[in-house]
Coordinates of C-alpha atoms and ligand atoms in Angstrom, one line a residue:
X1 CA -9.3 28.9 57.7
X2 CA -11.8 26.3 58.3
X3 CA -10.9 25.6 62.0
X4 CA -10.6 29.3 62.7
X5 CA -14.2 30.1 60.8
X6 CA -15.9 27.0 63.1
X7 CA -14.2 28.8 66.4
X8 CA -15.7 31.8 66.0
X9 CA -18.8 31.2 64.8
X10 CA -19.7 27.5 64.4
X11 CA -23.7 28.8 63.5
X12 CA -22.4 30.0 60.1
X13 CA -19.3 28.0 59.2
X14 CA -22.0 25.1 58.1
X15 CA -23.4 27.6 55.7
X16 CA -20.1 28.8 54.7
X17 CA -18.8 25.7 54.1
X18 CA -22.0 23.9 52.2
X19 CA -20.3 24.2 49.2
X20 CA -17.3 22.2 49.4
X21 CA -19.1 18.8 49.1
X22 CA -20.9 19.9 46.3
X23 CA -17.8 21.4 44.5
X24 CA -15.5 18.2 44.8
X25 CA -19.0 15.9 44.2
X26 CA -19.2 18.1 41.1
X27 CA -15.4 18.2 40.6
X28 CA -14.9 14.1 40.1
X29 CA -18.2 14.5 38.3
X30 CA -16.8 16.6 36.0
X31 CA -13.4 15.0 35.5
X32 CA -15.6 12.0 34.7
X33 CA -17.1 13.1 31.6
X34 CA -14.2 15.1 30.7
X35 CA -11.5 12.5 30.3
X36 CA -12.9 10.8 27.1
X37 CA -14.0 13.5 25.5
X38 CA -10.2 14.2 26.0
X39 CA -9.1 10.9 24.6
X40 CA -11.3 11.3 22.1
X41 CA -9.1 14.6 21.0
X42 CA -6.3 12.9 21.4
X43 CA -7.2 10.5 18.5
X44 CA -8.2 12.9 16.2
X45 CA -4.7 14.6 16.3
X46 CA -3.7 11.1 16.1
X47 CA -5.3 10.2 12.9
X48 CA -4.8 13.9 11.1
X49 CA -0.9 13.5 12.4
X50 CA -1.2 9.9 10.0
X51 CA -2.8 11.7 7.4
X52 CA -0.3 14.6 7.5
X53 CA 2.7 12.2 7.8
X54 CA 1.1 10.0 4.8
X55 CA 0.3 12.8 2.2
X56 CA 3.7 14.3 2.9
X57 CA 5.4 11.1 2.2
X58 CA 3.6 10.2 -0.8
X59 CA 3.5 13.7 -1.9
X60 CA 5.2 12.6 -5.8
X61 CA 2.1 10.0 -5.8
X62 CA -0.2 12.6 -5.0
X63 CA 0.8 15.2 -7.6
X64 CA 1.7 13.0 -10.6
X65 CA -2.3 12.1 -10.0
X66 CA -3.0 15.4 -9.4
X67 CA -5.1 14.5 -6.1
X68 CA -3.7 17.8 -4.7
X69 CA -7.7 18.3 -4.1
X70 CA -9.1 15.3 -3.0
X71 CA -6.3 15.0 -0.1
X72 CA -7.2 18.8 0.7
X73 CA -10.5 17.7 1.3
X74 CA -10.0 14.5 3.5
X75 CA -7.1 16.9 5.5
X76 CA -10.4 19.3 6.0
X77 CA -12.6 16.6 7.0
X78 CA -10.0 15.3 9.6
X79 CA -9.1 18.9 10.7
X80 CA -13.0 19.6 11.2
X81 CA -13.4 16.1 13.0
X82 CA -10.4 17.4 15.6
X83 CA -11.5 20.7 15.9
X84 CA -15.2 19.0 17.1
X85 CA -13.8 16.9 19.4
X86 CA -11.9 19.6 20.7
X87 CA -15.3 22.0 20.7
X88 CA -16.8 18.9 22.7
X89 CA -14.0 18.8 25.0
X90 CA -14.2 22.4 25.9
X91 CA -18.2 23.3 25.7
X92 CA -17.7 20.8 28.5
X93 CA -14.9 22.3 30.7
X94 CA -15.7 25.7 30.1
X95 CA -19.5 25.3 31.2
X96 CA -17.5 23.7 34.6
X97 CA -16.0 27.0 35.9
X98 CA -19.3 29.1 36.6
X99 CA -20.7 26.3 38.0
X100 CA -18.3 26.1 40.7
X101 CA -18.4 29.7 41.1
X102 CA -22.0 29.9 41.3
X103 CA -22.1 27.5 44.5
X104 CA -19.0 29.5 45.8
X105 CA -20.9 32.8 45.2
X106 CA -23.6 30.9 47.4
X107 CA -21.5 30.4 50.3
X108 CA -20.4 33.8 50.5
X109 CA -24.2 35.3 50.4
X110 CA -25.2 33.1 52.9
X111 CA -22.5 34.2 55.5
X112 CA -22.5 38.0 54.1
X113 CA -26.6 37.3 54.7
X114 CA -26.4 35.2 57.9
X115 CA -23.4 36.7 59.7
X116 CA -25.4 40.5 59.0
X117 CA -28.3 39.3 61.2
X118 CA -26.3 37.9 63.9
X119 CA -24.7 41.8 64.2
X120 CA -27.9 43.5 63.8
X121 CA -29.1 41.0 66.6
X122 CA -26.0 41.6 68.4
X123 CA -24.6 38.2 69.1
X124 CA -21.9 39.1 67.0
X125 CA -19.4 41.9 67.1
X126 CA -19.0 43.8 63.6
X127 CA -15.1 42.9 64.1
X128 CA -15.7 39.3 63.7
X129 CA -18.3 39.4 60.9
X130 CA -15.7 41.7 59.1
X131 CA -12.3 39.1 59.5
X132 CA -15.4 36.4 58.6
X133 CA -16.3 38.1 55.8
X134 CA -12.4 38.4 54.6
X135 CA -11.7 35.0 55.4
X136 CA -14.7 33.1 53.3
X137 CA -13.1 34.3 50.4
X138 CA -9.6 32.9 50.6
X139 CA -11.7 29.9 52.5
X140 CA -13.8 29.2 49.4
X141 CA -11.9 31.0 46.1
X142 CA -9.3 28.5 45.6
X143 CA -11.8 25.9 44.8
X144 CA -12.0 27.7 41.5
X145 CA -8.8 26.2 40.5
X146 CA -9.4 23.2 40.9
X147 CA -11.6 23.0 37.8
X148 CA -8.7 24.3 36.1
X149 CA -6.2 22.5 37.9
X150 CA -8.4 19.0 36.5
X151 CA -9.1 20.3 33.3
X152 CA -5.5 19.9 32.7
X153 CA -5.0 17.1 34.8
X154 CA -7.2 15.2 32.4
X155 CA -6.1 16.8 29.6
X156 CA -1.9 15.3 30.0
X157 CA -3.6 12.0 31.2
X158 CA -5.6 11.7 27.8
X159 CA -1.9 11.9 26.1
X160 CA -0.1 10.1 28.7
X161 CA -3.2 7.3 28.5
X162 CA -1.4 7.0 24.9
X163 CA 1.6 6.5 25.8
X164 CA 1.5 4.2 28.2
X165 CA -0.9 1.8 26.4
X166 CA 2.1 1.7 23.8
X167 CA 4.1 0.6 26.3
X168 CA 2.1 -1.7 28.5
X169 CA 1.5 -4.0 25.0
X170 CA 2.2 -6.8 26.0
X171 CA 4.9 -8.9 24.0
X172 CA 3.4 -11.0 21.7
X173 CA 6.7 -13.7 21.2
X174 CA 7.7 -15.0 24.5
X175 CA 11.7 -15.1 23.7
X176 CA 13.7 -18.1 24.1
X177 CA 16.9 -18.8 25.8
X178 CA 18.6 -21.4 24.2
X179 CA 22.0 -19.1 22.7
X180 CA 23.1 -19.3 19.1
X181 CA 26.6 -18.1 18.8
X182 CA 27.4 -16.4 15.5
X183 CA 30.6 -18.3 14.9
X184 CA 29.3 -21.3 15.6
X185 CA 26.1 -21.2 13.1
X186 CA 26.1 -23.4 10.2
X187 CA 22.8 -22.2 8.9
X188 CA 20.7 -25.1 8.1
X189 CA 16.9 -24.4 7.9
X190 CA 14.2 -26.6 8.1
X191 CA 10.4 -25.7 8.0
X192 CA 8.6 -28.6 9.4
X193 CA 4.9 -28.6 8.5
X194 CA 3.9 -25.2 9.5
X195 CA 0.5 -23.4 9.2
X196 CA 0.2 -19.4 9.1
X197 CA -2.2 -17.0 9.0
X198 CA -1.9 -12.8 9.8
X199 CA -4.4 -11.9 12.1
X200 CA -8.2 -12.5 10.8
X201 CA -7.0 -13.5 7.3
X202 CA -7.2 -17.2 5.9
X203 CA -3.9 -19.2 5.6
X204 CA -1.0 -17.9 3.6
X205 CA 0.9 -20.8 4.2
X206 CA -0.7 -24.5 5.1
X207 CA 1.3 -27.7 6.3
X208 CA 4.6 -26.8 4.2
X209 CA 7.5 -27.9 4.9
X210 CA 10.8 -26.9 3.4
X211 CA 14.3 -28.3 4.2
X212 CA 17.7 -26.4 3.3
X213 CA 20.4 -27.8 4.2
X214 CA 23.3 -25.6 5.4
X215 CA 25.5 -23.7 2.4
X216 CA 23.2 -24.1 -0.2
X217 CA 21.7 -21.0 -2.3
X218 CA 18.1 -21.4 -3.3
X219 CA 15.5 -19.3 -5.0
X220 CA 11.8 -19.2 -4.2
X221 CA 8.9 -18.6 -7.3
X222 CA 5.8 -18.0 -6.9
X223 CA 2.9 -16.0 -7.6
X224 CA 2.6 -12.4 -5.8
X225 CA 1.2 -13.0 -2.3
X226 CA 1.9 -16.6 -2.3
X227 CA 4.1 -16.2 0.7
X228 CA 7.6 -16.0 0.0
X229 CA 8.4 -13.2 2.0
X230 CA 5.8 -13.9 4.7
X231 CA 8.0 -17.6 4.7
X232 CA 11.3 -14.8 5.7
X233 CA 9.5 -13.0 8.5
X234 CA 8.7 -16.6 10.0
X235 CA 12.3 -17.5 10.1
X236 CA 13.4 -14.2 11.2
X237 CA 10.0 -14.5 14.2
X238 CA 8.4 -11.4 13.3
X239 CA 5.0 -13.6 13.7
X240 CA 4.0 -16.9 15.4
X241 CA 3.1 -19.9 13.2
X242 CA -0.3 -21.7 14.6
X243 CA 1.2 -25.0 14.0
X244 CA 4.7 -27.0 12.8
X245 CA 8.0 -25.9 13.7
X246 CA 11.1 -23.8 12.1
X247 CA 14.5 -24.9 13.1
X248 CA 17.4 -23.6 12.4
X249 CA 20.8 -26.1 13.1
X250 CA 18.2 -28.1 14.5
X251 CA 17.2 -25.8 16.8
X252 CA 13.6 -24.3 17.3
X253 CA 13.6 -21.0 16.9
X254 CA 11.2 -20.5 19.7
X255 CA 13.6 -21.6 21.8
X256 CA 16.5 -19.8 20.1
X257 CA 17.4 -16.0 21.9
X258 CA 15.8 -13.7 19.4
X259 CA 18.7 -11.3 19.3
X260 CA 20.8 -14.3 19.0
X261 CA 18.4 -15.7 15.6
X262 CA 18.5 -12.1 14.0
X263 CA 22.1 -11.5 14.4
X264 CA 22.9 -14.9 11.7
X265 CA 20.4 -13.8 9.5
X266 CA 20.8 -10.9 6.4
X267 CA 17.8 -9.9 5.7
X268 CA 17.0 -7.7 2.3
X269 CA 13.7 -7.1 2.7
X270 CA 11.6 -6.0 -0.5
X271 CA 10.8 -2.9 0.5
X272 CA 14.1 -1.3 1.4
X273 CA 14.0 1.3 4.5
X274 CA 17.0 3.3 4.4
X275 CA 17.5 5.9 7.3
X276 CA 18.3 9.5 7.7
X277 CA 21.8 9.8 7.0
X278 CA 25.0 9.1 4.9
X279 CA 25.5 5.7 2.6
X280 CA 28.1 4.7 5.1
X281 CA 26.1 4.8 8.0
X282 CA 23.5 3.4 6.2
X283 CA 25.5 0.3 5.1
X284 CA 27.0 0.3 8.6
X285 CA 23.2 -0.2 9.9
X286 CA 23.3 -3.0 12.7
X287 CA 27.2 -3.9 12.4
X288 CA 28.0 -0.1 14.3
X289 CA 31.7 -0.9 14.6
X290 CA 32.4 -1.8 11.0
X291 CA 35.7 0.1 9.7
X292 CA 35.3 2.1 6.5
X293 CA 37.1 -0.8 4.9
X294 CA 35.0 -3.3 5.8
X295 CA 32.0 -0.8 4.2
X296 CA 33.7 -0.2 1.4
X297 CA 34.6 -3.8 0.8
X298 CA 30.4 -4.9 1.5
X299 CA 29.1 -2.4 -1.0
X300 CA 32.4 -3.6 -3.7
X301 CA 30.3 -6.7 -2.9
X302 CA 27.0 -5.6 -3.9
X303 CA 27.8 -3.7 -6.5
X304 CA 27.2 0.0 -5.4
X305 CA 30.8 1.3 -4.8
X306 CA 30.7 2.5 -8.6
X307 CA 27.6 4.8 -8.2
X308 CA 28.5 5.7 -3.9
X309 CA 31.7 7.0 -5.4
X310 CA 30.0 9.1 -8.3
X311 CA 27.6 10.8 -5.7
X312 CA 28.5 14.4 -4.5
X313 CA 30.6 13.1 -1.1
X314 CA 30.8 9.5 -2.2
X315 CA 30.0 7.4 1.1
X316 CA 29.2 10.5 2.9
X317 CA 26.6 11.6 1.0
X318 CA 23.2 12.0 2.6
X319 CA 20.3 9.8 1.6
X320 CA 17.7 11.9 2.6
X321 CA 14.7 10.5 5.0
X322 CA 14.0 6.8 3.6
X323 CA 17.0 6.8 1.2
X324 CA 14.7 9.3 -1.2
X325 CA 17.8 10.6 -2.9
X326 CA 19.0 7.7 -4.3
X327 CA 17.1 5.7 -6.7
X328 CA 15.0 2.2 -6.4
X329 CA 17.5 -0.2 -7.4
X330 CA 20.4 2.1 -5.8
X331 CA 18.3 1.5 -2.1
X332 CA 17.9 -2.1 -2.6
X333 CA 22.0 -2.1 -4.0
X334 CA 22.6 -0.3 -0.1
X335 CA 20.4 -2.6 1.8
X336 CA 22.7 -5.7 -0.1
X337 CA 25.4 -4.2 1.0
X338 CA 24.2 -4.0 4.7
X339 CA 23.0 -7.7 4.9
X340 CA 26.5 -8.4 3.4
X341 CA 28.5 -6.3 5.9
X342 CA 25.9 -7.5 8.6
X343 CA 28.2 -11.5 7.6
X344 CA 31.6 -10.1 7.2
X345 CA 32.7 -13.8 6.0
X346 CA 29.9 -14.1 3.4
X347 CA 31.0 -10.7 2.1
X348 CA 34.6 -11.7 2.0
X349 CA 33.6 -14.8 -0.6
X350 CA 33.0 -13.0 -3.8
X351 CA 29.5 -11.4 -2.6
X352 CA 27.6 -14.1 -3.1
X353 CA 24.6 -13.7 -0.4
X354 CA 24.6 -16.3 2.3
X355 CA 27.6 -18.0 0.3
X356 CA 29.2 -21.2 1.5
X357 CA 27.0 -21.0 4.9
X358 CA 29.3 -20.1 7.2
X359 CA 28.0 -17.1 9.6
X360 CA 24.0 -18.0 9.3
X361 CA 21.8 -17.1 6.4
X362 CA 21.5 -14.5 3.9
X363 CA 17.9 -14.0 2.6
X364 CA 17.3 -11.6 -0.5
X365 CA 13.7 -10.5 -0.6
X366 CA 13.0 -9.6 -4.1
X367 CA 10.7 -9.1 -6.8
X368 CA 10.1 -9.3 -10.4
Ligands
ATP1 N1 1.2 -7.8 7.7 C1 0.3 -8.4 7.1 N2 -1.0 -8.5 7.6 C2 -1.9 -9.2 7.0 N3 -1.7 -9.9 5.8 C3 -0.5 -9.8 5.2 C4 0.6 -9.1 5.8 N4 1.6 -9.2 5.0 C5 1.3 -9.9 4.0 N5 0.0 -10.3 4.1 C6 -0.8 -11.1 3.1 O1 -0.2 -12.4 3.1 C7 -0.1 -12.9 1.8 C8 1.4 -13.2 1.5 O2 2.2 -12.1 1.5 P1 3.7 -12.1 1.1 O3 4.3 -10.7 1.3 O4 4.4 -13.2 1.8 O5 3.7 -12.4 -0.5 P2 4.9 -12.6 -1.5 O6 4.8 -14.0 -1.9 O7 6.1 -12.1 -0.9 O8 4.4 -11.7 -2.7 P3 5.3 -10.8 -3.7 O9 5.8 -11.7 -4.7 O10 4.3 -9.8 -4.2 O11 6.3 -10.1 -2.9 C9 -0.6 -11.8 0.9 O12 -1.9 -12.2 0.5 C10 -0.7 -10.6 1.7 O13 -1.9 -9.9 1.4
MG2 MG1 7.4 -10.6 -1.2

């Protein structure tokens, strides 16, 4: 359209085509400011999604303190924050489009305007100024969409600028290599003078060392948020320690294949997570080829198969999200019996966790 407009009348094409540096000049402009306003809507649907997902979950919290009202307000107050930031977003895009039209509408008056003196003046036929005419629209119209087309564009790349900074964070625990073979662990565990601290806080746990030997059963007292079961996330390398070393057979476990290191470990924690589904698949958690024997046999173990079997479908039955069916010391009696099952020797001795040390470690995270 361009080429065609400059060939027949190169005097008005400049005019006719003033515009287009002002549109895309105005277009990046615009995209500019646009894209964190959009982020910034995109993190108000974040935090009311957490608020939404948080009141639902503690919704038997929430009533027996009859806050029904106070978390109707702070829903409000997050509902009005998105709804802002989406009235931000929009002023903005919406005050875009005339703009664009405005200096589109000013190319077409100035060949309408330009092109009609040339005829009266007769150094241009009527035919031509007519196909001109036609042709400055579809030269200079679709340029309306591209407002729209980067209003959009902006608008996925606020979410997808989300998503990908999930995914580009970085991993914290560079993993080792050295292999730990289940069968071969004997499950000894030493803490060598080690130092921790979570992020910004002072030290939970300063220059302690601890040293169990392999296939014996210990119990660890202490007040509440002493750092017992911050001592059980070290070992299983949820977090780094700042100083000293864990081993396990001898080994450090920064050097140990993570995969490898969690595999010999049962971990209870304190507060159990069930998931979505049945007590056998929740007891089969993490050992996904375990027979319905070997379930049965790991919650016999841990002392649930009298209540599993009293439940409407028995080991079938469905927990409900988190295991909210079932009661407190029923979870932590399913989560037993998934550490158990996790060690199918340790749940062949009698049930006792971590028992005579063969197949790595069994840690009970408990309270009271
Ligand atoms: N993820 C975390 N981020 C920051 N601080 C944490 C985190 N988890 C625990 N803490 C803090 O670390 C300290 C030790 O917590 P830990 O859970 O190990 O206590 P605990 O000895 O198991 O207590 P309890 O007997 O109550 O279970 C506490 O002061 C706690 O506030
Ligand atoms: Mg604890």
């Amino acid at each position: 359209m361009g080429i065609s407009f400059v060939l027949l009348a190169p005097g008005i094409a400049w005019f006719a085509m003033l515009p287009i540096p002002f549109i895309l000049w105005g277009t990046f402009l615009f995209q500019s400011r646009l894209a964190p306003r959009y982020d910034a809507v995109r993190d108000q649907a974040g935090l009311i999604s957490d608020r939404l997902a948080n009141n639902l979950s503690g919704m038997a919290t929430i009533k027996s303190f009859t806050a029904e009202a106070y978390e109707r307000d702070r829903v409000h107050h997050d509902s009005n924050a998105y709804r802002r930031s989406n009235e931000r977003a929009i002023a903005l895009s919406v005050s875009f489009q005339p703009l664009i039209r405005f200096l589109i509408l000013l190319g077409f008056v100035l060949t309408l305007y330009l092109g009609g003196r040339e005829v009266l003046r007769g150094t241009l036929t009527v035919g031509t100024y007519g196909f001109m005419v036609f042709i400055v629209q579809s030269l200079l119209w679709p340029f309306t969409e591209l407002s729209e087309i980067m209003d959009e564009y902006q608008r996925a790349m606020a979410s997808v600028r989300r998503v990908m900074g999930l995914l580009n964070t970085p991993i914290a625990m560079p993993p080792g290599h050295t292999s730990l073979p289940l069968n071969t662990v004997r499950g000894e565990v030493d803490f060598e003078a080690i130092t921790f601290a979570y992020d910004g806080r002072s030290a939970v746990l300063t220059d302690l060392s601890l040293y169990v030997t392999a296939g014996t059963t210990i119990g660890i007292v202490g007040a509440t948020g002493s750092g017992k079961s911050t001592l059980v996330k070290l070992l299983l390398r949820f977090y780094a320690i700042q100083n000293g070393r864990i081993a396990i057979d001898g080994v450090d476990i920064c050097d140990l294949n993570v995969s490898d290191l969690r595999r010999c470990i049962g971990w209870v924690s304190q507060d159990v997570f069930l998931f979505h589904g049945t007590v056998a698949e929740n007891i089969g958690y993490g050992s996904f080829d375990a027979t319905r024997d070997q379930i049965i046999h790991a919650a016999k173990s841990a002392e649930a198969h009298e209540f599993i079997v009293q439940l409407p479908q028995g080991y079938d039955t469905i927990v409900g999200e988190r295991g909210q069916k079932l009661s407190g010391g029923q979870r932590q009696r399913l989560a037993i019996a998934r550490a158990l099952l996790k060690d199918p020797l340790a749940s062949a001795d009698d049930g006792k966790v971590g028992g005579e040390g063969h197949g790595g470690s069994g840690w009970v995270d408990v309270m009271g």
